[in-house]
PDB file of C-alpha atoms in Angstrom:
ATOM      1  CA  UNK B   5     -40.719 -28.100  -4.536  1.00  0.00           C
ATOM      2  CA  UNK B   6     -41.538 -28.112  -0.850  1.00  0.00           C
ATOM      3  CA  UNK B   7     -40.179 -25.958   2.038  1.00  0.00           C
ATOM      4  CA  UNK B   8     -38.030 -28.882   3.383  1.00  0.00           C
ATOM      5  CA  UNK B   9     -36.627 -29.815   0.084  1.00  0.00           C
ATOM      6  CA  UNK B  10     -35.854 -26.394  -0.881  1.00  0.00           C
ATOM      7  CA  UNK B  11     -33.989 -25.677   2.572  1.00  0.00           C
ATOM      8  CA  UNK B  12     -32.253 -29.061   2.320  1.00  0.00           C
ATOM      9  CA  UNK B  13     -30.909 -28.364  -1.128  1.00  0.00           C
ATOM     10  CA  UNK B  14     -30.099 -24.650  -0.564  1.00  0.00           C
ATOM     11  CA  UNK B  15     -28.681 -25.261   3.177  1.00  0.00           C
ATOM     12  CA  UNK B  16     -26.583 -28.253   2.227  1.00  0.00           C
ATOM     13  CA  UNK B  17     -25.147 -26.927  -1.128  1.00  0.00           C
ATOM     14  CA  UNK B  18     -24.209 -23.490   0.625  1.00  0.00           C
ATOM     15  CA  UNK B  19     -22.745 -25.199   3.717  1.00  0.00           C
ATOM     16  CA  UNK B  20     -20.698 -27.563   1.489  1.00  0.00           C
ATOM     17  CA  UNK B  21     -19.285 -24.503  -0.464  1.00  0.00           C
ATOM     18  CA  UNK B  22     -18.642 -22.714   2.827  1.00  0.00           C
ATOM     19  CA  UNK B  23     -16.840 -25.408   4.334  1.00  0.00           C
ATOM     20  CA  UNK B  24     -14.806 -26.364   1.414  1.00  0.00           C
ATOM     21  CA  UNK B  25     -13.513 -22.708   0.924  1.00  0.00           C
ATOM     22  CA  UNK B  26     -13.028 -21.565   4.528  1.00  0.00           C
ATOM     23  CA  UNK B  27     -11.993 -24.604   6.528  1.00  0.00           C
ATOM     24  CA  UNK B  28      -8.180 -24.727   7.218  1.00  0.00           C
ATOM     25  CA  UNK B  29      -5.503 -22.315   6.167  1.00  0.00           C
ATOM     26  CA  UNK B  30      -6.719 -20.978   2.736  1.00  0.00           C
ATOM     27  CA  UNK B  31      -5.451 -18.232   0.546  1.00  0.00           C
ATOM     28  CA  UNK B  32      -7.786 -15.228   0.253  1.00  0.00           C
ATOM     29  CA  UNK B  33      -8.330 -14.546  -3.497  1.00  0.00           C
ATOM     30  CA  UNK B  34     -11.137 -13.157  -5.439  1.00  0.00           C
ATOM     31  CA  UNK B  35     -12.684 -16.475  -6.458  1.00  0.00           C
ATOM     32  CA  UNK B  36     -12.699 -17.447  -2.941  1.00  0.00           C
ATOM     33  CA  UNK B  37     -14.463 -14.431  -1.736  1.00  0.00           C
ATOM     34  CA  UNK B  38     -17.014 -14.272  -4.676  1.00  0.00           C
ATOM     35  CA  UNK B  39     -17.370 -18.157  -5.304  1.00  0.00           C
ATOM     36  CA  UNK B  40     -19.850 -18.902  -2.298  1.00  0.00           C
ATOM     37  CA  UNK B  41     -21.892 -15.909  -2.864  1.00  0.00           C
ATOM     38  CA  UNK B  42     -22.364 -16.741  -6.597  1.00  0.00           C
ATOM     39  CA  UNK B  43     -23.113 -20.429  -5.764  1.00  0.00           C
ATOM     40  CA  UNK B  44     -25.652 -19.060  -2.965  1.00  0.00           C
ATOM     41  CA  UNK B  45     -27.431 -16.809  -5.835  1.00  0.00           C
ATOM     42  CA  UNK B  46     -27.453 -19.854  -8.328  1.00  0.00           C
ATOM     43  CA  UNK B  47     -28.755 -22.379  -5.966  1.00  0.00           C
ATOM     44  CA  UNK B  48     -31.664 -19.867  -4.443  1.00  0.00           C
ATOM     45  CA  UNK B  49     -32.376 -18.866  -8.021  1.00  0.00           C
ATOM     46  CA  UNK B  50     -33.077 -22.559  -8.987  1.00  0.00           C
ATOM     47  CA  UNK B  51     -34.864 -23.671  -5.887  1.00  0.00           C
ATOM     48  CA  UNK B  52     -37.077 -20.711  -5.121  1.00  0.00           C
ATOM     49  CA  UNK B  53     -39.606 -19.982  -7.653  1.00  0.00           C
ATOM     50  CA  UNK B  54     -41.483 -16.880  -6.485  1.00  0.00           C
ATOM     51  CA  UNK B  55     -40.905 -14.028  -3.792  1.00  0.00           C
ATOM     52  CA  UNK B  56     -44.354 -13.235  -2.644  1.00  0.00           C
ATOM     53  CA  UNK B  57     -44.705  -9.384  -1.485  1.00  0.00           C
ATOM     54  CA  UNK B  58     -48.363  -9.206  -0.413  1.00  0.00           C
ATOM     55  CA  UNK B  59     -49.548  -8.271   2.992  1.00  0.00           C
ATOM     56  CA  UNK B  60     -46.366  -8.490   5.499  1.00  0.00           C
ATOM     57  CA  UNK B  61     -44.245 -10.762   3.105  1.00  0.00           C
ATOM     58  CA  UNK B  62     -41.663  -7.776   2.574  1.00  0.00           C
ATOM     59  CA  UNK B  63     -41.422  -7.317   6.434  1.00  0.00           C
ATOM     60  CA  UNK B  64     -40.625 -11.446   6.871  1.00  0.00           C
ATOM     61  CA  UNK B  65     -38.237 -11.011   3.936  1.00  0.00           C
ATOM     62  CA  UNK B  66     -36.338  -8.128   5.653  1.00  0.00           C
ATOM     63  CA  UNK B  67     -36.257  -9.968   8.825  1.00  0.00           C
ATOM     64  CA  UNK B  68     -34.654 -12.938   7.073  1.00  0.00           C
ATOM     65  CA  UNK B  69     -32.033 -10.740   5.642  1.00  0.00           C
ATOM     66  CA  UNK B  70     -31.391  -9.090   8.999  1.00  0.00           C
ATOM     67  CA  UNK B  71     -31.183 -12.344  10.840  1.00  0.00           C
ATOM     68  CA  UNK B  72     -29.092 -13.889   8.275  1.00  0.00           C
ATOM     69  CA  UNK B  73     -26.607 -10.878   8.081  1.00  0.00           C
ATOM     70  CA  UNK B  74     -26.137 -10.965  12.130  1.00  0.00           C
ATOM     71  CA  UNK B  75     -25.531 -15.051  11.784  1.00  0.00           C
ATOM     72  CA  UNK B  76     -23.179 -14.666   8.919  1.00  0.00           C
ATOM     73  CA  UNK B  77     -21.249 -12.115  10.901  1.00  0.00           C
ATOM     74  CA  UNK B  78     -21.175 -14.220  14.071  1.00  0.00           C
ATOM     75  CA  UNK B  79     -20.100 -17.303  12.105  1.00  0.00           C
ATOM     76  CA  UNK B  80     -17.497 -15.405  10.115  1.00  0.00           C
ATOM     77  CA  UNK B  81     -16.150 -13.794  13.237  1.00  0.00           C
ATOM     78  CA  UNK B  82     -14.422 -17.062  14.000  1.00  0.00           C
ATOM     79  CA  UNK B  83     -12.266 -16.599  10.857  1.00  0.00           C
ATOM     80  CA  UNK B  84      -8.878 -15.093  11.314  1.00  0.00           C
ATOM     81  CA  UNK B  85      -6.438 -13.885   8.729  1.00  0.00           C
ATOM     82  CA  UNK B  86      -2.655 -13.466   8.483  1.00  0.00           C
ATOM     83  CA  UNK B  87       0.128 -12.890   5.915  1.00  0.00           C
ATOM     84  CA  UNK B  88       2.291 -16.064   5.543  1.00  0.00           C
ATOM     85  CA  UNK B  89       5.986 -16.116   4.780  1.00  0.00           C
ATOM     86  CA  UNK B  90       5.288 -16.158   1.131  1.00  0.00           C
ATOM     87  CA  UNK B  91       3.453 -12.784   1.525  1.00  0.00           C
ATOM     88  CA  UNK B  92       0.076 -14.392   0.826  1.00  0.00           C
ATOM     89  CA  UNK B  93      -2.870 -13.471   2.953  1.00  0.00           C
ATOM     90  CA  UNK B  94      -4.670 -16.268   4.309  1.00  0.00           C
ATOM     91  CA  UNK B  95      -7.610 -16.926   6.533  1.00  0.00           C
ATOM     92  CA  UNK B  96      -7.845 -19.650   8.912  1.00  0.00           C
ATOM     93  CA  UNK B  97     -11.376 -21.309   9.644  1.00  0.00           C
ATOM     94  CA  UNK B  98     -11.402 -24.093  12.492  1.00  0.00           C
ATOM     95  CA  UNK B  99     -13.709 -26.409  13.942  1.00  0.00           C
ATOM     96  CA  UNK B 100     -15.765 -23.711  15.611  1.00  0.00           C
ATOM     97  CA  UNK B 101     -16.401 -22.009  12.482  1.00  0.00           C
ATOM     98  CA  UNK B 102     -17.462 -24.907  10.802  1.00  0.00           C
ATOM     99  CA  UNK B 103     -19.777 -25.998  13.741  1.00  0.00           C
ATOM    100  CA  UNK B 104     -21.443 -22.699  13.735  1.00  0.00           C
ATOM    101  CA  UNK B 105     -22.175 -22.522   9.992  1.00  0.00           C
ATOM    102  CA  UNK B 106     -23.356 -26.290  10.307  1.00  0.00           C
ATOM    103  CA  UNK B 107     -25.643 -25.450  13.345  1.00  0.00           C
ATOM    104  CA  UNK B 108     -27.253 -22.414  11.523  1.00  0.00           C
ATOM    105  CA  UNK B 109     -27.969 -24.280   8.169  1.00  0.00           C
ATOM    106  CA  UNK B 110     -29.018 -27.312  10.428  1.00  0.00           C
ATOM    107  CA  UNK B 111     -31.502 -24.955  12.272  1.00  0.00           C
ATOM    108  CA  UNK B 112     -32.885 -23.777   9.061  1.00  0.00           C
ATOM    109  CA  UNK B 113     -33.256 -27.331   7.627  1.00  0.00           C
ATOM    110  CA  UNK B 114     -34.994 -28.511  10.892  1.00  0.00           C
ATOM    111  CA  UNK B 115     -37.428 -25.549  11.071  1.00  0.00           C
ATOM    112  CA  UNK B 116     -38.289 -26.351   7.239  1.00  0.00           C
ATOM    113  CA  UNK B 117     -38.994 -29.910   8.200  1.00  0.00           C
ATOM    114  CA  UNK B 118     -41.036 -28.858  11.233  1.00  0.00           C
ATOM    115  CA  UNK B 119     -43.153 -26.532   9.083  1.00  0.00           C
ATOM    116  CA  UNK B 120     -44.055 -29.393   6.793  1.00  0.00           C
ATOM    117  CA  UNK B 121     -44.296 -32.353   9.577  1.00  0.00           C
ATOM    118  CA  UNK B 122     -44.626 -31.176  13.065  1.00  0.00           C
ATOM    119  CA  UNK B 123     -46.246 -27.789  13.334  1.00  0.00           C
ATOM    120  CA  UNK B 124     -47.825 -27.283   9.712  1.00  0.00           C
ATOM    121  CA  UNK B 125     -51.165 -26.197  11.223  1.00  0.00           C
ATOM    122  CA  UNK B 126     -49.499 -23.622  13.374  1.00  0.00           C
ATOM    123  CA  UNK B 127     -47.532 -22.216  10.397  1.00  0.00           C
ATOM    124  CA  UNK B 128     -50.791 -21.932   8.571  1.00  0.00           C
ATOM    125  CA  UNK B 129     -52.346 -19.917  11.373  1.00  0.00           C
ATOM    126  CA  UNK B 130     -49.136 -17.889  11.998  1.00  0.00           C
ATOM    127  CA  UNK B 131     -49.031 -16.865   8.253  1.00  0.00           C
ATOM    128  CA  UNK B 132     -53.156 -16.057   8.458  1.00  0.00           C
ATOM    129  CA  UNK B 133     -52.765 -14.177  11.555  1.00  0.00           C
ATOM    130  CA  UNK B 134     -49.720 -11.956  10.345  1.00  0.00           C
ATOM    131  CA  UNK B 135     -51.195 -11.566   6.882  1.00  0.00           C
ATOM    132  CA  UNK B 136     -48.335 -13.705   5.224  1.00  0.00           C
ATOM    133  CA  UNK B 137     -48.892 -15.371   1.995  1.00  0.00           C
ATOM    134  CA  UNK B 138     -48.228 -18.668   3.288  1.00  0.00           C
ATOM    135  CA  UNK B 139     -45.625 -20.909   3.076  1.00  0.00           C
ATOM    136  CA  UNK B 140     -43.910 -19.729  -0.248  1.00  0.00           C
ATOM    137  CA  UNK B 141     -43.051 -16.365   1.875  1.00  0.00           C
ATOM    138  CA  UNK B 142     -41.132 -18.815   4.482  1.00  0.00           C
ATOM    139  CA  UNK B 143     -39.241 -20.525   1.707  1.00  0.00           C
ATOM    140  CA  UNK B 144     -38.122 -17.249   0.170  1.00  0.00           C
ATOM    141  CA  UNK B 145     -37.439 -15.660   3.768  1.00  0.00           C
ATOM    142  CA  UNK B 146     -35.124 -18.674   4.495  1.00  0.00           C
ATOM    143  CA  UNK B 147     -33.436 -18.311   1.105  1.00  0.00           C
ATOM    144  CA  UNK B 148     -32.932 -14.590   1.722  1.00  0.00           C
ATOM    145  CA  UNK B 149     -31.486 -15.273   5.046  1.00  0.00           C
ATOM    146  CA  UNK B 150     -28.994 -17.908   3.507  1.00  0.00           C
ATOM    147  CA  UNK B 151     -27.911 -15.279   0.790  1.00  0.00           C
ATOM    148  CA  UNK B 152     -27.407 -12.505   3.526  1.00  0.00           C
ATOM    149  CA  UNK B 153     -25.457 -15.004   5.849  1.00  0.00           C
ATOM    150  CA  UNK B 154     -22.965 -15.635   2.854  1.00  0.00           C
ATOM    151  CA  UNK B 155     -22.933 -12.104   1.874  1.00  0.00           C
ATOM    152  CA  UNK B 156     -21.904 -11.045   5.436  1.00  0.00           C
ATOM    153  CA  UNK B 157     -19.173 -13.707   5.290  1.00  0.00           C
ATOM    154  CA  UNK B 158     -18.011 -12.286   2.095  1.00  0.00           C
ATOM    155  CA  UNK B 159     -17.769  -8.810   3.890  1.00  0.00           C
ATOM    156  CA  UNK B 160     -15.999 -10.183   6.579  1.00  0.00           C
ATOM    157  CA  UNK B 161     -13.193 -11.735   4.220  1.00  0.00           C
ATOM    158  CA  UNK B 162     -12.922  -8.390   2.520  1.00  0.00           C
ATOM    159  CA  UNK B 163     -12.480  -6.555   5.792  1.00  0.00           C
ATOM    160  CA  UNK B 164      -9.909  -9.215   6.978  1.00  0.00           C
ATOM    161  CA  UNK B 165      -8.093  -8.914   3.647  1.00  0.00           C
ATOM    162  CA  UNK B 166      -7.861  -5.287   3.935  1.00  0.00           C
ATOM    163  CA  UNK B 167      -6.797  -5.033   7.535  1.00  0.00           C
ATOM    164  CA  UNK B 168      -3.888  -7.642   6.974  1.00  0.00           C
ATOM    165  CA  UNK B 169      -2.885  -5.612   4.010  1.00  0.00           C
ATOM    166  CA  UNK B 170      -2.959  -2.342   5.966  1.00  0.00           C
ATOM    167  CA  UNK B 171      -1.163  -3.764   8.796  1.00  0.00           C
ATOM    168  CA  UNK B 172       1.626  -5.353   6.730  1.00  0.00           C
ATOM    169  CA  UNK B 173       2.084  -2.428   4.087  1.00  0.00           C
ATOM    170  CA  UNK B 174       5.485  -0.722   4.380  1.00  0.00           C
ATOM    171  CA  UNK B 175       5.511   2.725   5.777  1.00  0.00           C
ATOM    172  CA  UNK B 176       6.504   5.250   3.016  1.00  0.00           C
ATOM    173  CA  UNK B 177       9.658   6.784   3.632  1.00  0.00           C
ATOM    174  CA  UNK B 178       8.431  10.306   4.242  1.00  0.00           C
ATOM    175  CA  UNK B 179       6.251   9.238   7.088  1.00  0.00           C
ATOM    176  CA  UNK B 180       8.878   7.233   9.101  1.00  0.00           C
ATOM    177  CA  UNK B 181      10.030   8.751  12.289  1.00  0.00           C
ATOM    178  CA  UNK B 182      13.518  10.254  12.256  1.00  0.00           C
TER     179      UNK B 182
END
């Protein structure tokens, strides 16, 4: 499977799951928090067949993880959370949240397409100059970037859940001011 095909499958699948679980007013549950992460792991496991570690491959993987984590935090910062009248904790993901996720995955897919169709010779030279294994390391780095984006989203949702619980928890009687 080529770099573009892998990026297209992983990106659109993960984006669809993120948008389906985060857009609108959604109750924060364990399944909702963990679901996209599990989907991301499965999709990456099916689509990515190797994780090269020769030369500077590990450095590129770590950079992908770091950039993905930052992107996931930025995208998920647009999720807000509150407790509704029924006592459920819900998050709100609006158009801005959806647009940032779509932009991030669209950029990944466009980059992968460009590597195969627009600037393949430059990518080959880049991988040789920086002692990378070739296009396989780019595929696996983009996959790790996607995983870390989703993992950051999971961390943000857990953080929002805990913050709302802490803010709405009743104060014990012995701690109330007299």
